[in-house]
JSON list of C-alpha atoms in Angstrom, two decimals:
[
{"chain": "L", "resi": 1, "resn": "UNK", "atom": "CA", "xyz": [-2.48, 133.99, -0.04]},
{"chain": "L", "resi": 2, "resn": "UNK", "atom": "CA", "xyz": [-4.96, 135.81, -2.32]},
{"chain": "L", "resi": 3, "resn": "UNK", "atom": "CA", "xyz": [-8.26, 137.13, -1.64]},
{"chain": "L", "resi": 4, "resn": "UNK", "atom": "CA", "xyz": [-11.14, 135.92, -3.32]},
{"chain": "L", "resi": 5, "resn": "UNK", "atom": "CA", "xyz": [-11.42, 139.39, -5.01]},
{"chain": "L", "resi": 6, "resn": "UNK", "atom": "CA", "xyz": [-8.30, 138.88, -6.27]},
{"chain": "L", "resi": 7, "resn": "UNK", "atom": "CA", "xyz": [-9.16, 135.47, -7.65]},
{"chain": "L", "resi": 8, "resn": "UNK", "atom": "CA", "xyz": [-12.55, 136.49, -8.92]},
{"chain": "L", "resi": 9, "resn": "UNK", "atom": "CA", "xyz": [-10.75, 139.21, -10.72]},
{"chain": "L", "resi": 10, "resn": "UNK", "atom": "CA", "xyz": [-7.98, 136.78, -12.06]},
{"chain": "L", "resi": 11, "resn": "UNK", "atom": "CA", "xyz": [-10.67, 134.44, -13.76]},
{"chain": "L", "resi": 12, "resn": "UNK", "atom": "CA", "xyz": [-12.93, 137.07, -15.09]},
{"chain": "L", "resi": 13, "resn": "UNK", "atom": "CA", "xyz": [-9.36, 138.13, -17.25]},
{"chain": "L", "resi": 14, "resn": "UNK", "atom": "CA", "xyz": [-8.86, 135.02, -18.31]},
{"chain": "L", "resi": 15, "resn": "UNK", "atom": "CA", "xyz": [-12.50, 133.99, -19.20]},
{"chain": "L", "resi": 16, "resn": "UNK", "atom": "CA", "xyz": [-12.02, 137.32, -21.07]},
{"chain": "L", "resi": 17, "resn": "UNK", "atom": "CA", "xyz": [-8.98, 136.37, -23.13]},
{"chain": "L", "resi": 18, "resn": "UNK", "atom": "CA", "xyz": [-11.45, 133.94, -24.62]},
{"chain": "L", "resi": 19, "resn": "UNK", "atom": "CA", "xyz": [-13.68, 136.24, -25.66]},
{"chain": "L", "resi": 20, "resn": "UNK", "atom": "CA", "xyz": [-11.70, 138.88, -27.49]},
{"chain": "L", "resi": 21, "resn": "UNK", "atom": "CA", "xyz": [-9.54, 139.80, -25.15]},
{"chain": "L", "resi": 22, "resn": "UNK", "atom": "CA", "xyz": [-6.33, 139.07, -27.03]},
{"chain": "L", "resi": 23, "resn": "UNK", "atom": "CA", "xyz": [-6.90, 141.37, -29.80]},
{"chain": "L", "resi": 24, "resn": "UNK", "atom": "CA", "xyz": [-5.58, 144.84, -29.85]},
{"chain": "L", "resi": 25, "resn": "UNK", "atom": "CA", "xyz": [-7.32, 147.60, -29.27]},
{"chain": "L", "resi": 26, "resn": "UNK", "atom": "CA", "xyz": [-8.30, 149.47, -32.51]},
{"chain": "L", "resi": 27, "resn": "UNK", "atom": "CA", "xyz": [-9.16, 153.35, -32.85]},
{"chain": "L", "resi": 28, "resn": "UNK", "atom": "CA", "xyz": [-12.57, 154.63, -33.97]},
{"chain": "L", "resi": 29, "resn": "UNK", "atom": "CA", "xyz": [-10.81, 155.93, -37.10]},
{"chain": "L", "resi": 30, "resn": "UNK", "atom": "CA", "xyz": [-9.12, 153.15, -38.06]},
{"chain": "L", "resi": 31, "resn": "UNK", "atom": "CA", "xyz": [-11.75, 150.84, -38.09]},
{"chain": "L", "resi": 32, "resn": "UNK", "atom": "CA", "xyz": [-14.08, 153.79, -40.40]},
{"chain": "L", "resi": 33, "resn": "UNK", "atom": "CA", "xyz": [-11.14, 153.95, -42.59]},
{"chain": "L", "resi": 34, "resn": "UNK", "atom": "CA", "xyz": [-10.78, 149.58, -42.83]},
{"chain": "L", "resi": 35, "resn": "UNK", "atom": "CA", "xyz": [-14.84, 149.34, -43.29]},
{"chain": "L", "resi": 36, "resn": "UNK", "atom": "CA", "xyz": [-14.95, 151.90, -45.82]},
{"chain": "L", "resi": 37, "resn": "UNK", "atom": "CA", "xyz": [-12.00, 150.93, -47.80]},
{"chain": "L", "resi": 38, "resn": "UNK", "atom": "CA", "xyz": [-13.55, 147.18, -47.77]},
{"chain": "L", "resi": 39, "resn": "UNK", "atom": "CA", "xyz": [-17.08, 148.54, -48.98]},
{"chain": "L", "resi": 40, "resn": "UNK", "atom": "CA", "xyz": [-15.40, 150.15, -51.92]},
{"chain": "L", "resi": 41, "resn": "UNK", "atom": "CA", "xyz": [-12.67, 147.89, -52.93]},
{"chain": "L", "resi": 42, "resn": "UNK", "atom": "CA", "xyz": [-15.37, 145.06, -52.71]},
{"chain": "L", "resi": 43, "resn": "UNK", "atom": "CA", "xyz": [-17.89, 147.24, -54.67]},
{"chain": "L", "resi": 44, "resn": "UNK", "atom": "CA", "xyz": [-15.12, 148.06, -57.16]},
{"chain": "L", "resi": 45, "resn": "UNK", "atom": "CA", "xyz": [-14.19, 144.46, -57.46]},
{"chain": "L", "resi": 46, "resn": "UNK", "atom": "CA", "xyz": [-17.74, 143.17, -57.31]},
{"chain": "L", "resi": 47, "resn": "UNK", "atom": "CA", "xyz": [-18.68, 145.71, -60.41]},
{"chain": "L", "resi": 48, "resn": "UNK", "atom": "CA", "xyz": [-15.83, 144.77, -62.29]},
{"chain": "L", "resi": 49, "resn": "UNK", "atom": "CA", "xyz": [-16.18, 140.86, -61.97]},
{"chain": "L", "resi": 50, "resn": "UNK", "atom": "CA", "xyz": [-19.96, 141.42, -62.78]},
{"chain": "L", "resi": 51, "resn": "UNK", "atom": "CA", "xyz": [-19.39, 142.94, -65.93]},
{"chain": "L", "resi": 52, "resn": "UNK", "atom": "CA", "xyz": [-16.75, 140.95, -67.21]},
{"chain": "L", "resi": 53, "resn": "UNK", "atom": "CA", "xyz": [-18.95, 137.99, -66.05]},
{"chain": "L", "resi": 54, "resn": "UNK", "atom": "CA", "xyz": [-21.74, 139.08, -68.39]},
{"chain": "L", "resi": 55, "resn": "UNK", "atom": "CA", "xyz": [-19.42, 140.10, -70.86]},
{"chain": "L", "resi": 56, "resn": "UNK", "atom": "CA", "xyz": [-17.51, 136.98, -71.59]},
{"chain": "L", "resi": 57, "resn": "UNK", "atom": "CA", "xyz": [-21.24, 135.50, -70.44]},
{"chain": "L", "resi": 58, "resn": "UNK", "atom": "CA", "xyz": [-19.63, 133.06, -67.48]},
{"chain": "L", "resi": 59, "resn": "UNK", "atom": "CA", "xyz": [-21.78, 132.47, -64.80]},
{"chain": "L", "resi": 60, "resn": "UNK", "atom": "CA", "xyz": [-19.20, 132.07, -62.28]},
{"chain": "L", "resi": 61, "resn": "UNK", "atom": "CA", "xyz": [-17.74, 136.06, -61.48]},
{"chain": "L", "resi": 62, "resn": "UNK", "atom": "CA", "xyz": [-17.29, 136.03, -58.01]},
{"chain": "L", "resi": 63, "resn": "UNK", "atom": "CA", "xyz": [-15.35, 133.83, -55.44]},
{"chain": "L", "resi": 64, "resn": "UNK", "atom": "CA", "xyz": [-16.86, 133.76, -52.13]},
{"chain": "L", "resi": 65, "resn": "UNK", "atom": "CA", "xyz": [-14.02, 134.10, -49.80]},
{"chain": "L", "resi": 66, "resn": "UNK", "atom": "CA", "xyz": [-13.23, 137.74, -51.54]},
{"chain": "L", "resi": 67, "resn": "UNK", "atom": "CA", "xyz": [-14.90, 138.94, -48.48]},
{"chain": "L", "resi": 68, "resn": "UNK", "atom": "CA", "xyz": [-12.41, 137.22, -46.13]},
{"chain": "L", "resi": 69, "resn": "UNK", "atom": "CA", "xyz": [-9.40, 138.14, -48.61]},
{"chain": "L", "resi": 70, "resn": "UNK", "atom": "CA", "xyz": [-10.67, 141.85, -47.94]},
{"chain": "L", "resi": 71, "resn": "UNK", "atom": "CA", "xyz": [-10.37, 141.73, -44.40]},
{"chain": "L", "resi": 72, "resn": "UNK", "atom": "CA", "xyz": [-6.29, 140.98, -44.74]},
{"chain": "L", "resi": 73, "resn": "UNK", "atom": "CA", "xyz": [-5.71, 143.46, -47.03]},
{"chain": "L", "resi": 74, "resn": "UNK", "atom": "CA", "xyz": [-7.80, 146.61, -46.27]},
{"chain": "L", "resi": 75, "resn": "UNK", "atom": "CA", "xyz": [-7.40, 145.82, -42.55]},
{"chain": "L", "resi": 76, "resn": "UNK", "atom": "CA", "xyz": [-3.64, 144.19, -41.98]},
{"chain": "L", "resi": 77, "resn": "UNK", "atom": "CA", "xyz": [-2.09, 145.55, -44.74]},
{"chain": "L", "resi": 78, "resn": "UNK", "atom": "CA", "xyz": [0.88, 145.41, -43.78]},
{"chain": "L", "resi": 79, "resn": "UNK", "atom": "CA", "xyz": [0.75, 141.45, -42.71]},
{"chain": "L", "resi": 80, "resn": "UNK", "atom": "CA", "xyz": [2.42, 138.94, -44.92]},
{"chain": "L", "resi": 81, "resn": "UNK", "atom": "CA", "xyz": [-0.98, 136.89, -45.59]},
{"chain": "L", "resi": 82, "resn": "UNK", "atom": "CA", "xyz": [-2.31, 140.34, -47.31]},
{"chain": "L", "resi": 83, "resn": "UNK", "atom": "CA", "xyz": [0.42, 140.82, -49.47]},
{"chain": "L", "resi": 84, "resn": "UNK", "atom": "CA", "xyz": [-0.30, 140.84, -53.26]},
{"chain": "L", "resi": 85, "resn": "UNK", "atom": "CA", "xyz": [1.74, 137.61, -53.98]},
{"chain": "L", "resi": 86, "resn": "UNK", "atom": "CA", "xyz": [-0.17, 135.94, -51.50]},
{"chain": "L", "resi": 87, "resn": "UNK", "atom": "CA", "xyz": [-3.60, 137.10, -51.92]},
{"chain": "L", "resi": 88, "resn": "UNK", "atom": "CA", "xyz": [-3.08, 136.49, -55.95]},
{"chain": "L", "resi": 89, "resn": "UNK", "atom": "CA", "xyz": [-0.96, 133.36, -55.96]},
{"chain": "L", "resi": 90, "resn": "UNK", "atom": "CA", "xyz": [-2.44, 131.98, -52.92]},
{"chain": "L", "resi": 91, "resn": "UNK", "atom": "CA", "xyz": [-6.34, 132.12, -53.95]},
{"chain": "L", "resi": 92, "resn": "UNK", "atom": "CA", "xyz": [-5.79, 130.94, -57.59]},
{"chain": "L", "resi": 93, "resn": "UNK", "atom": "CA", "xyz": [-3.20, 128.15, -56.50]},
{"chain": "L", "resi": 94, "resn": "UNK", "atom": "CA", "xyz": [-5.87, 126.65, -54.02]},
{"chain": "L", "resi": 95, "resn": "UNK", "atom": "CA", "xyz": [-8.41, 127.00, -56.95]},
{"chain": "L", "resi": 96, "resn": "UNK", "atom": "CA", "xyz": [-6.39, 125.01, -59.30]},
{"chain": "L", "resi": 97, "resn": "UNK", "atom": "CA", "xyz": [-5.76, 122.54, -55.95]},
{"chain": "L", "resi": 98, "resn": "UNK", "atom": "CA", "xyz": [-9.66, 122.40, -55.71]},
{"chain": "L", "resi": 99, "resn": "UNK", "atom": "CA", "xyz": [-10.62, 121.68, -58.88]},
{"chain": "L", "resi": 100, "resn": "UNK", "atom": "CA", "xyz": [-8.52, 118.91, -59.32]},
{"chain": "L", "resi": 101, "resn": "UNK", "atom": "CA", "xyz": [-9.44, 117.27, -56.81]},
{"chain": "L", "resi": 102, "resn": "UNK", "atom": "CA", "xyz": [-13.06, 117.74, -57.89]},
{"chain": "L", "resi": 103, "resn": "UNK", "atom": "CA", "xyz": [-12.49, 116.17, -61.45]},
{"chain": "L", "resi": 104, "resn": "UNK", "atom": "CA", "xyz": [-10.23, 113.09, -59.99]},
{"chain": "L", "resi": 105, "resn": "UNK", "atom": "CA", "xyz": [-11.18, 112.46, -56.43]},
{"chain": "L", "resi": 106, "resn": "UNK", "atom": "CA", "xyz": [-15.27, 111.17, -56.18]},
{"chain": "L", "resi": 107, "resn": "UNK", "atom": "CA", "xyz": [-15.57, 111.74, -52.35]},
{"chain": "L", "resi": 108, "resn": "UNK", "atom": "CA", "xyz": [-16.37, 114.97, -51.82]},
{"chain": "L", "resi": 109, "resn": "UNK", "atom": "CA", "xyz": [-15.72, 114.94, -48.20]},
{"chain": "L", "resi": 110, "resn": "UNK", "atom": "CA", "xyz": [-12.08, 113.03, -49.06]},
{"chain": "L", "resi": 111, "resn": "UNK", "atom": "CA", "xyz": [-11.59, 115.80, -51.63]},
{"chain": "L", "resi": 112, "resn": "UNK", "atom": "CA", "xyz": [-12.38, 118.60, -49.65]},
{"chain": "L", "resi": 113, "resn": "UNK", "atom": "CA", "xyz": [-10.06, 117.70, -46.82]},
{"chain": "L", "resi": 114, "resn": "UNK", "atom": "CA", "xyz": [-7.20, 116.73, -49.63]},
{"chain": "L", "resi": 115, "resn": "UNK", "atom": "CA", "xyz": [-7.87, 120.53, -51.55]},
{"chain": "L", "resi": 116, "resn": "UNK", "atom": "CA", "xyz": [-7.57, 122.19, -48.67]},
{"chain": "L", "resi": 117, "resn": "UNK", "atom": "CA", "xyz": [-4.30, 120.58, -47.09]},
{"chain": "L", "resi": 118, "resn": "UNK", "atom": "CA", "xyz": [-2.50, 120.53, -50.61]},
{"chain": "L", "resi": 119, "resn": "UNK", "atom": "CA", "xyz": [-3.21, 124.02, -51.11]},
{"chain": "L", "resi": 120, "resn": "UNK", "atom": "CA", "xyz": [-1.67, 124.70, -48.18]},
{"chain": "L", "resi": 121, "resn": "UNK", "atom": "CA", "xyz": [1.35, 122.52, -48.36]},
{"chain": "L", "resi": 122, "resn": "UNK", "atom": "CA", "xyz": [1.51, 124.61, -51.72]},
{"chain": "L", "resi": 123, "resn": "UNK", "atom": "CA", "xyz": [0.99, 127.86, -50.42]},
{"chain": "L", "resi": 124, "resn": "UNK", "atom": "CA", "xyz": [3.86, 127.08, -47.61]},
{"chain": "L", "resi": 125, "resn": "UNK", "atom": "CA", "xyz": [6.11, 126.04, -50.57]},
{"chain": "L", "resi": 126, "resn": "UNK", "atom": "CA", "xyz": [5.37, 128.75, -53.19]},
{"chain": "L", "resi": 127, "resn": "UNK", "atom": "CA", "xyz": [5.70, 131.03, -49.51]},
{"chain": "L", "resi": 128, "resn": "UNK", "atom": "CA", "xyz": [2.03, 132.91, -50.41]},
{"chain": "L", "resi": 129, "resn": "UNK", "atom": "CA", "xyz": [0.07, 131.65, -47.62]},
{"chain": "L", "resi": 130, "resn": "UNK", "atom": "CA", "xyz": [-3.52, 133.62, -47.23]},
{"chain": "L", "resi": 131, "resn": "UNK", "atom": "CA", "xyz": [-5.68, 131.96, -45.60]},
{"chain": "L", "resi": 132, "resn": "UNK", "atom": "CA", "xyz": [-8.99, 132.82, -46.65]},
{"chain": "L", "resi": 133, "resn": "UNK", "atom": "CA", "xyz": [-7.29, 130.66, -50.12]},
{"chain": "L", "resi": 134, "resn": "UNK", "atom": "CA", "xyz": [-7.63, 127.43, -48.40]},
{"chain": "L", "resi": 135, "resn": "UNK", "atom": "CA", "xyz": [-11.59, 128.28, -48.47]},
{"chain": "L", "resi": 136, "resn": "UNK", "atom": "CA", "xyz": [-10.74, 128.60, -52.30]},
{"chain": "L", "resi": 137, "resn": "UNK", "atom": "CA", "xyz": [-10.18, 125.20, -52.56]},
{"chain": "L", "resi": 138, "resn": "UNK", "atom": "CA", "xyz": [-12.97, 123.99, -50.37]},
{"chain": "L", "resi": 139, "resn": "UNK", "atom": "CA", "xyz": [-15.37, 126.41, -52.38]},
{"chain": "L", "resi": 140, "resn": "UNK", "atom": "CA", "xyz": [-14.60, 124.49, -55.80]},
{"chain": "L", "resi": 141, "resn": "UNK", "atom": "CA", "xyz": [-14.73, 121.22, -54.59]},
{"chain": "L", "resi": 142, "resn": "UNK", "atom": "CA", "xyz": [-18.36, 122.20, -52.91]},
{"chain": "L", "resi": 143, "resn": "UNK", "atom": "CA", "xyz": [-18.92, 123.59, -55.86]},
{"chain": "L", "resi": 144, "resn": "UNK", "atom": "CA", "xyz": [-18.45, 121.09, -58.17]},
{"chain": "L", "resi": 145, "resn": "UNK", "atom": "CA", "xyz": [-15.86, 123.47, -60.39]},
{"chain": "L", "resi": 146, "resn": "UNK", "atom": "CA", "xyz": [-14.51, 121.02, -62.67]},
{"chain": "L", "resi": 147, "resn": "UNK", "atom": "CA", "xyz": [-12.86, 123.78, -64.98]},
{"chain": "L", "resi": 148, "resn": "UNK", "atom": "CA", "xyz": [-10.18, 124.91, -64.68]},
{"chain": "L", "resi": 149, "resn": "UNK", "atom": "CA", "xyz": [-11.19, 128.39, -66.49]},
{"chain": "L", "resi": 150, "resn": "UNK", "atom": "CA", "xyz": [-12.33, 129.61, -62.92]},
{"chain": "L", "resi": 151, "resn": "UNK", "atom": "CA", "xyz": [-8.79, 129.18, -61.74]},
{"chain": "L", "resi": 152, "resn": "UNK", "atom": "CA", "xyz": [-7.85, 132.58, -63.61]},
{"chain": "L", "resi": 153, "resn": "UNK", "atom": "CA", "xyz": [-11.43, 134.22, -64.07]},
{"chain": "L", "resi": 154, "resn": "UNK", "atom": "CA", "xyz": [-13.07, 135.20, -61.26]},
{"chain": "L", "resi": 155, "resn": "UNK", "atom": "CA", "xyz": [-10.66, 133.63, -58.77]},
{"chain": "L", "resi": 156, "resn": "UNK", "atom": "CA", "xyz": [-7.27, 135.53, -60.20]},
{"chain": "L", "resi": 157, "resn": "UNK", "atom": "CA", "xyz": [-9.03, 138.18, -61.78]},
{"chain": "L", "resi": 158, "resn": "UNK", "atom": "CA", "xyz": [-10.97, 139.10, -58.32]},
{"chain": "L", "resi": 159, "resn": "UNK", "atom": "CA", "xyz": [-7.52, 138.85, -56.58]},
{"chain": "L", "resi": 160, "resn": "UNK", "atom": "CA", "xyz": [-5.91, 141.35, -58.72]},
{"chain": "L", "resi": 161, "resn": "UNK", "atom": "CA", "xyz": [-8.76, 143.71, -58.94]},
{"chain": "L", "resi": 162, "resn": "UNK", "atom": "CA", "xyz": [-8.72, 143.61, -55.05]},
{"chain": "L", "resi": 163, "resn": "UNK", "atom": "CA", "xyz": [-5.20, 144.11, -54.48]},
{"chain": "L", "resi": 164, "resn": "UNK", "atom": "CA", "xyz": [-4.98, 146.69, -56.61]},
{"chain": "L", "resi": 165, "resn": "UNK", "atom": "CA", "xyz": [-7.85, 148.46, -55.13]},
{"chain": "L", "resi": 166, "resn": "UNK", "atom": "CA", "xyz": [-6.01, 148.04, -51.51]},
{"chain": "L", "resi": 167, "resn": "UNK", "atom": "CA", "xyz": [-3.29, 149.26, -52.45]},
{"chain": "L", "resi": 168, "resn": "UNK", "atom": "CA", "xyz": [-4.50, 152.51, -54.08]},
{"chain": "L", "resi": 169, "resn": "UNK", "atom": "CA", "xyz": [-6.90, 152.96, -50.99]},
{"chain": "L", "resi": 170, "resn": "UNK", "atom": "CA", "xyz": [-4.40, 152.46, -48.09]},
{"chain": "L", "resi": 171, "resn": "UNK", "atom": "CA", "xyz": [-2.00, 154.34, -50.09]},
{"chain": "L", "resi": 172, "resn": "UNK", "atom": "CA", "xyz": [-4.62, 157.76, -50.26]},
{"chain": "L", "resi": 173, "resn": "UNK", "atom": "CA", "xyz": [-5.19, 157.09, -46.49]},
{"chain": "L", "resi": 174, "resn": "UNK", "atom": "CA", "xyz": [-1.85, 157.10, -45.38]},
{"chain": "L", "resi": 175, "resn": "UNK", "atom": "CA", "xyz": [-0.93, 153.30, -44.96]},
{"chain": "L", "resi": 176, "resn": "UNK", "atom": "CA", "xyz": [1.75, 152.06, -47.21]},
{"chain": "L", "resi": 177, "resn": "UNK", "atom": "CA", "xyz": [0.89, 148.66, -49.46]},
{"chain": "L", "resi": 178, "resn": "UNK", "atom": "CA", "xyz": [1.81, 146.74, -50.63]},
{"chain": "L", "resi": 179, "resn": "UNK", "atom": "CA", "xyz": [4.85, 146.06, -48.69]},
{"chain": "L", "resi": 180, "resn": "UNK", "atom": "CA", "xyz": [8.39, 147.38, -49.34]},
{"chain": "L", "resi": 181, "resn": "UNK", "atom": "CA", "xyz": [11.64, 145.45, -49.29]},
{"chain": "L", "resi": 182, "resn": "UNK", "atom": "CA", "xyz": [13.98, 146.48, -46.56]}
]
């Protein structure tokens, strides 16, 4: 039989779980190093996509789940979903998903749910799946992208810029990225 301490103490862990308690504990450094190499890969990226925005004078320079794309790669750099092919391949095959189902499908809420689920079905076959990508496709169809110019600038153009900024930052502060074949 267990005390009601015990079971007190039972349901505040699990109550817990819920709240965060699943995820691993990070050090103080760690999470300095992962802010600050997101600040400057993002401002790096941002600067870049600004200026060759305003230079080919398109409107459209940044995509706005390069903030989620950031977290996977300057924080789990060494997980699969950060990895260059799928950050790069991922986001601009969900943009192409996106904006054709903007230009052929006149429900947006139908063609939100379709982008979204084909660029995933396409990520899992083209094996690049990133997550923040399905947002991609969402974000063009909400949008109301209809070319498919965007596909390559900002979406692939942000994605290589960031990845390339990742990997030169983890690789100054000791982290190896991309990842290596073993």
């Amino acid at each position: 039989m267990t005390s009601p301490k015990h079971r007190i103490t039972e349901r505040l862990k699990r109550w817990c779980f819920y709240l965060g308690g699943d995820q691993p504990p990070v050090l103080w450094g760690e999470r300095i190093r992962t802010v600050l190499g997101a600040f400057i890969g993002l401002m790096l990226v941002l600067t870049i996509a600004k200026f060759l925005g305003e230079l080919g004078g398109i409107d459209e320079w940044l995509m706005a789940s390069l903030g989620a794309s950031a977290l996977l790669v300057f924080a789990l750099p060494q997980s699969p979903l950060a990895q260059p092919w799928a950050v790069i391949a991922g986001n601009t095959l969900s943009a192409l998903v996106g904006i054709s189902c903007a230009n052929l499908i006149p429900f947006p809420i139908w063609a939100m749910a379709i982008a979204a689920s084909i660029s995933i079905l396409g990520m899992f076959m083209l094996r690049c799946l990133h997550p923040p990508a399905a947002a991609v496709a969402l974000i063009a169809v909400l949008g109301h992208v209809l070319h498919y110019r965007y596909s390559i600038f900002p979406v692939m153009v942000d994605s290589i810029l960031l990845v390339v900024a990742g990997g030169i930052y983890a690789n100054l502060t000791g982290k190896n990225y991309p990842n290596h074949p073993k």
